[in-house]
Coordinates of N, CA and C in Angstrom, one line a residue:
V1 N -1.9 -4.4 -5.2 CA -2.2 -2.9 -5.2 C -3.7 -2.8 -5.4
S2 N -4.2 -1.6 -5.0 CA -5.6 -1.4 -5.2 C -5.8 -0.2 -6.1
Q3 N -7.0 -0.1 -6.6 CA -7.4 1.0 -7.5 C -8.2 2.0 -6.8
S4 N -7.7 3.2 -6.6 CA -8.4 4.2 -5.9 C -9.7 4.7 -6.6
R5 N -10.7 4.8 -5.8 CA -12.0 5.3 -6.3 C -12.2 6.8 -6.1
Y6 N -11.9 7.3 -4.9 CA -12.2 8.7 -4.6 C -11.0 9.6 -4.4
D7 N -9.8 9.1 -4.5 CA -8.7 9.9 -4.3 C -8.7 11.1 -5.3
Q8 N -8.8 12.3 -4.8 CA -8.8 13.5 -5.6 C -7.5 13.7 -6.3
W9 N -6.4 13.3 -5.6 CA -5.1 13.5 -6.1 C -4.8 12.7 -7.4
E10 N -5.1 11.4 -7.4 CA -4.9 10.5 -8.5 C -6.1 9.5 -8.6
P11 N -7.3 9.9 -9.0 CA -8.4 8.9 -9.0 C -8.2 7.8 -10.1
N12 N -8.7 6.7 -9.8 CA -8.7 5.5 -10.7 C -7.3 5.0 -11.0
K13 N -6.3 5.3 -10.2 CA -5.0 4.8 -10.5 C -4.7 3.7 -9.4
F14 N -3.8 2.8 -9.7 CA -3.4 1.8 -8.7 C -2.4 2.4 -7.8
T15 N -2.5 2.0 -6.5 CA -1.7 2.5 -5.4 C -1.5 1.5 -4.4
L16 N -0.7 1.7 -3.4 CA -0.5 0.9 -2.3 C -1.5 1.2 -1.2
I17 N -1.8 0.3 -0.4 CA -2.7 0.6 0.8 C -2.0 1.5 1.7
G18 N -2.7 2.5 2.3 CA -2.0 3.4 3.2 C -3.0 4.5 3.7
G19 N -2.4 5.4 4.5 CA -3.2 6.5 5.0 C -2.4 7.2 6.1
S20 N -3.1 8.0 6.8 CA -2.4 8.8 7.9 C -2.5 8.0 9.2
I21 N -1.5 8.4 10.0 CA -1.4 7.8 11.4 C -2.3 8.6 12.3
E22 N -3.1 7.9 13.1 CA -4.0 8.6 14.0 C -3.2 9.0 15.3
D23 N -3.7 9.9 16.1 CA -3.0 10.5 17.2 C -2.5 9.4 18.2
N24 N -3.2 8.4 18.4 CA -2.9 7.4 19.4 C -2.1 6.2 18.8
E25 N -1.6 6.3 17.6 CA -0.9 5.2 16.9 C 0.6 5.4 16.6
D26 N 1.3 4.3 16.6 CA 2.6 4.4 16.0 C 2.5 4.0 14.5
P27 N 3.5 4.2 13.7 CA 3.3 3.9 12.3 C 2.9 2.4 12.0
I28 N 3.4 1.5 12.7 CA 3.1 0.1 12.5 C 1.6 -0.2 12.8
Q29 N 1.1 0.3 13.9 CA -0.3 0.2 14.3 C -1.2 0.9 13.2
G30 N -0.7 2.0 12.7 CA -1.4 2.7 11.6 C -1.6 1.9 10.4
I31 N -0.5 1.3 9.9 CA -0.6 0.6 8.6 C -1.4 -0.7 8.8
L32 N -1.3 -1.4 9.9 CA -2.1 -2.6 10.2 C -3.6 -2.2 10.2
R33 N -3.9 -1.1 10.8 CA -5.3 -0.6 10.8 C -5.8 -0.3 9.4
E34 N -4.9 0.4 8.7 CA -5.3 0.8 7.3 C -5.5 -0.4 6.4
I35 N -4.7 -1.4 6.5 CA -4.8 -2.6 5.7 C -6.1 -3.3 6.0
K36 N -6.4 -3.4 7.3 CA -7.7 -4.0 7.7 C -8.9 -3.2 7.3
E37 N -8.9 -1.9 7.4 CA -10.0 -1.1 7.0 C -10.2 -1.1 5.5
E38 N -9.1 -1.0 4.8 CA -9.3 -0.9 3.3 C -9.4 -2.2 2.6
T39 N -8.9 -3.3 3.2 CA -9.0 -4.6 2.5 C -9.7 -5.8 3.2
G40 N -9.9 -5.5 4.5 CA -10.4 -6.6 5.4 C -9.4 -7.6 5.8
L41 N -8.1 -7.5 5.3 CA -7.1 -8.5 5.7 C -6.4 -8.2 7.0
I42 N -6.1 -9.2 7.7 CA -5.4 -9.0 9.0 C -4.0 -9.5 8.7
I43 N -3.0 -8.6 8.9 CA -1.6 -9.0 8.7 C -1.0 -9.2 10.1
D44 N -0.3 -10.3 10.3 CA 0.3 -10.7 11.6 C 1.6 -10.1 11.8
K45 N 2.4 -9.9 10.7 CA 3.8 -9.5 10.9 C 4.3 -8.6 9.8
I46 N 5.0 -7.5 10.2 CA 5.6 -6.7 9.2 C 7.1 -7.2 9.0
L47 N 7.5 -7.5 7.8 CA 8.8 -8.1 7.5 C 9.9 -7.1 7.5
E48 N 9.6 -5.9 6.9 CA 10.6 -4.9 6.7 C 9.9 -3.5 6.7
K49 N 10.7 -2.5 7.0 CA 10.2 -1.1 7.0 C 11.3 -0.2 6.5
F50 N 10.9 0.8 5.8 CA 11.8 1.8 5.4 C 11.1 3.2 5.3
V51 N 11.8 4.2 5.5 CA 11.3 5.6 5.5 C 11.8 6.4 4.4
I52 N 10.9 7.2 3.8 CA 11.3 8.1 2.7 C 10.9 9.5 3.1
Q53 N 11.8 10.4 2.9 CA 11.4 11.8 3.2 C 11.7 12.6 1.9
R54 N 10.7 12.8 1.1 CA 10.8 13.6 -0.1 C 10.7 15.1 0.1
S55 N 10.2 15.5 1.2 CA 10.1 17.0 1.5 C 10.3 17.2 2.9
S56 N 10.5 18.4 3.3 CA 10.8 18.7 4.8 C 9.5 18.5 5.6
D57 N 8.4 18.5 5.1 CA 7.1 18.4 5.9 C 6.4 17.1 5.8
A58 N 7.0 16.1 5.2 CA 6.3 14.8 5.2 C 7.3 13.6 5.2
V59 N 6.9 12.6 6.0 CA 7.7 11.4 6.0 C 6.8 10.3 5.6
E60 N 7.3 9.4 4.7 CA 6.5 8.3 4.3 C 7.1 7.0 4.8
H61 N 6.3 6.2 5.5 CA 6.7 4.9 6.0 C 6.2 3.8 5.1
I62 N 7.1 3.0 4.6 CA 6.8 2.0 3.6 C 7.1 0.6 4.3
Y63 N 6.1 -0.3 4.2 CA 6.2 -1.6 4.9 C 6.1 -2.7 3.9
I64 N 6.8 -3.8 4.2 CA 6.7 -5.0 3.5 C 6.1 -6.1 4.4
A65 N 5.1 -6.7 4.0 CA 4.4 -7.7 4.8 C 4.1 -8.9 3.8
K66 N 3.9 -10.0 4.4 CA 3.5 -11.2 3.7 C 2.1 -11.7 4.1
Y67 N 1.2 -12.0 3.2 CA -0.1 -12.5 3.5 C -0.1 -13.9 3.1
D68 N -0.4 -14.8 4.0 CA -0.4 -16.2 3.8 C -1.8 -16.8 3.5
G69 N -2.8 -16.0 3.6 CA -4.2 -16.4 3.4 C -4.6 -16.6 2.0
N70 N -5.9 -16.7 1.8 CA -6.4 -16.9 0.4 C -6.4 -15.5 -0.3
P71 N -5.8 -15.4 -1.5 CA -5.7 -14.1 -2.1 C -7.1 -13.5 -2.5
E72 N -8.1 -14.4 -2.4 CA -9.5 -13.9 -2.8 C -10.2 -13.4 -1.5
D73 N -9.6 -13.3 -0.4 CA -10.2 -12.9 0.9 C -10.3 -11.3 0.9
V74 N -9.8 -10.6 0.0 CA -9.9 -9.2 0.0 C -11.3 -8.7 -0.1
E75 N -11.7 -7.8 0.8 CA -13.0 -7.1 0.8 C -12.7 -5.7 0.9
L76 N -12.7 -5.0 -0.3 CA -12.4 -3.6 -0.3 C -13.5 -2.7 0.3
N77 N -13.0 -1.6 0.9 CA -14.0 -0.7 1.4 C -14.3 0.3 0.2
K78 N -15.1 1.3 0.5 CA -15.6 2.2 -0.5 C -14.6 3.1 -1.2
E79 N -13.4 3.1 -0.5 CA -12.3 4.0 -1.1 C -11.7 3.4 -2.4
H80 N -11.9 2.1 -2.6 CA -11.3 1.4 -3.7 C -12.3 0.8 -4.7
A81 N -11.9 0.9 -6.0 CA -12.8 0.3 -7.0 C -12.3 -1.1 -7.5
G82 N -11.1 -1.5 -7.2 CA -10.6 -2.8 -7.6 C -9.3 -3.0 -7.0
Y83 N -8.8 -4.2 -7.1 CA -7.5 -4.6 -6.6 C -6.9 -5.7 -7.5
G84 N -5.7 -6.0 -7.3 CA -5.0 -7.1 -8.0 C -3.8 -7.6 -7.3
W85 N -3.4 -8.8 -7.4 CA -2.2 -9.3 -7.0 C -1.3 -9.4 -8.2
F86 N -0.3 -8.6 -8.4 CA 0.5 -8.4 -9.6 C 1.9 -8.8 -9.4
T87 N 2.5 -9.3 -10.4 CA 4.0 -9.5 -10.4 C 4.6 -8.1 -10.6
Y88 N 5.9 -8.0 -10.3 CA 6.6 -6.8 -10.5 C 6.6 -6.4 -12.0
P89 N 6.8 -7.3 -12.9 CA 6.8 -6.8 -14.4 C 5.4 -6.3 -14.7
E90 N 4.3 -6.9 -14.2 CA 2.9 -6.5 -14.5 C 2.7 -5.1 -14.0
I91 N 3.2 -4.8 -12.8 CA 2.9 -3.5 -12.2 C 3.4 -2.3 -13.0
R92 N 4.5 -2.6 -13.7 CA 5.1 -1.5 -14.5 C 4.2 -1.1 -15.7
Y93 N 3.2 -1.9 -16.0 CA 2.3 -1.6 -17.1 C 0.9 -1.1 -16.6
L94 N 0.7 -1.0 -15.3 CA -0.5 -0.5 -14.8 C -0.5 1.0 -14.8
N95 N -1.7 1.6 -14.7 CA -1.9 3.0 -14.5 C -1.8 3.3 -13.0
T96 N -0.6 3.7 -12.6 CA -0.3 3.9 -11.1 C -0.1 5.3 -10.7
V97 N -0.2 5.5 -9.4 CA 0.1 6.8 -8.9 C 1.6 7.1 -9.0
P98 N 2.1 8.3 -9.0 CA 3.5 8.6 -9.1 C 4.3 7.9 -8.0
N99 N 5.5 7.5 -8.3 CA 6.4 6.9 -7.3 C 6.1 5.4 -6.9
L100 N 5.0 4.8 -7.4 CA 4.7 3.5 -6.9 C 5.8 2.5 -7.4
V101 N 6.2 2.6 -8.6 CA 7.3 1.7 -9.1 C 8.6 2.0 -8.3
D102 N 8.9 3.2 -8.0 CA 10.1 3.6 -7.2 C 10.0 2.9 -5.9
Y103 N 8.8 2.9 -5.2 CA 8.7 2.3 -3.9 C 8.9 0.8 -4.0
I104 N 8.4 0.2 -5.0 CA 8.6 -1.2 -5.2 C 10.0 -1.6 -5.5
N105 N 10.7 -0.8 -6.3 CA 12.1 -1.0 -6.5 C 12.9 -0.9 -5.2
I106 N 12.6 0.1 -4.4 CA 13.3 0.2 -3.1 C 13.0 -1.1 -2.2
A107 N 11.8 -1.5 -2.2 CA 11.4 -2.7 -1.4 C 12.1 -3.9 -1.9
I108 N 12.2 -4.1 -3.2 CA 12.9 -5.3 -3.8 C 14.4 -5.2 -3.5
T109 N 15.0 -4.1 -3.6 CA 16.4 -3.9 -3.3 C 16.7 -4.2 -1.8
K110 N 15.8 -3.7 -0.9 CA 16.0 -3.9 0.5 C 15.7 -5.3 1.0
Y111 N 14.7 -5.9 0.4 CA 14.2 -7.2 0.9 C 14.8 -8.3 0.1

């Protein structure tokens, strides 16, 4: 998870990498682009995907991927102040955006 630097909604809290889909993208292309832009990492394969619709005007696509490279290869862009590779029990004690633990619970259950 990464620590947001500029997010006006929840600044300085840990969150998942993500963003909006551009006009010419499908959701998988969008998340692969966001991961590369925000962390410098190139992900080769999405392992699992699920969709959450919490309101009638927004759909959230959540992806599970595996990174086999060096965990220190992360090069954050200016949107983030820090990052960490955390275990599930550790994440529960971080200062996170709302629903982050819920998303991880869903991912663990599905995967």
